[in-house]
Amino acid sequence: MIHDYHLHTHFSCDADASVEAMCRAALARGLKEIAITDHVDFTPEDPCYRYFQAEKYWAATQRCRGKFEGALVVRVGVEIGEPHLYPAEIRSLLAAHEYDFVLGSLHWADGRPLFRSSFFDGLGLDGGIALYFEELARLAEEGEYDVLAHMDIVRRAAYRRYGLRELDLRPHEARVRRVLRVVAERGKGIEVNAAYVRKGIGDPGPSVQVLRWFREEGGRIVTLGSDAHRPEDVGRGLDRALEMVREAGFGRIAMFERRRVRWLNL
Ligand SMILES: [Zn+2]
Ligand SMILES: [Zn+2]
């Protein structure tokens, strides 16, 4: 297993494990490098709104970095919700500490929660998908991030509402490509997120099809993330995620140190 670049600890409102417990789980899974990426949310409706404690988080992650030195590389990241909407808050967050890695996420679009079936109220499936990718394009263009997290997260609400295990994005190709193009042009990346696997929704996402579109649009930077919120889920689904990246024709995976890319050839 190459790395796991999307992990949560009790510094996120929706997880209970310590940083150390997640690091130990990563070692036990045979991982050599991880990024801890706890939630930072400035959207008032979000359950994690202003939950993040930057100073305590920094101290705890630095402690583990030292403790596991030589056995496990621990990168310190954040998963920022709707970064395009809160530029000033994010500037001061990122100025305070030298983070290695920033995930940009869309959990809300136009006041609608992407993790609930009610996301589609009054929109229908295609209307909801269109609204999601329109908002994601704004995030991709204007937000501060290194890698766009779970860029097909609308699958989660589609599964809850319509029972869909896969989402055919071909009817929305132009919208999806617009997002991928701007990510590529800005020199940013996307992740293959494996949370869908443990949620019983299907393969990691986005699909091989979307990963191919990303390559065609000039995208190079791809990371892998289990999005584990518990130690037992660290690394879960990433074997399949790696297969998908290879299938889409990528020859390397990106790692980050102080927000600069290092490459690992596959
Ligand atoms: Zn997320
Ligand atoms: Zn996450």
Short mmCIF file of C-alpha atoms and ligand atoms in Angstrom, two decimals, residues 6 8 39 79 227 229, ligand 2:
data_model
loop_
_atom_site.label_atom_id
_atom_site.label_comp_id
_atom_site.label_asym_id
_atom_site.label_seq_id
_atom_site.Cartn_x
_atom_site.Cartn_y
_atom_site.Cartn_z
CA HIS A 6 -7.26 11.24 3.92
CA HIS A 8 -9.69 11.81 10.50
CA HIS A 39 -12.19 18.75 9.10
CA GLU A 79 -9.82 18.96 4.90
CA ASP A 227 -11.36 8.88 4.48
CA HIS A 229 -12.90 8.03 10.69
ZN ZN B 2 -12.94 13.37 5.08
#
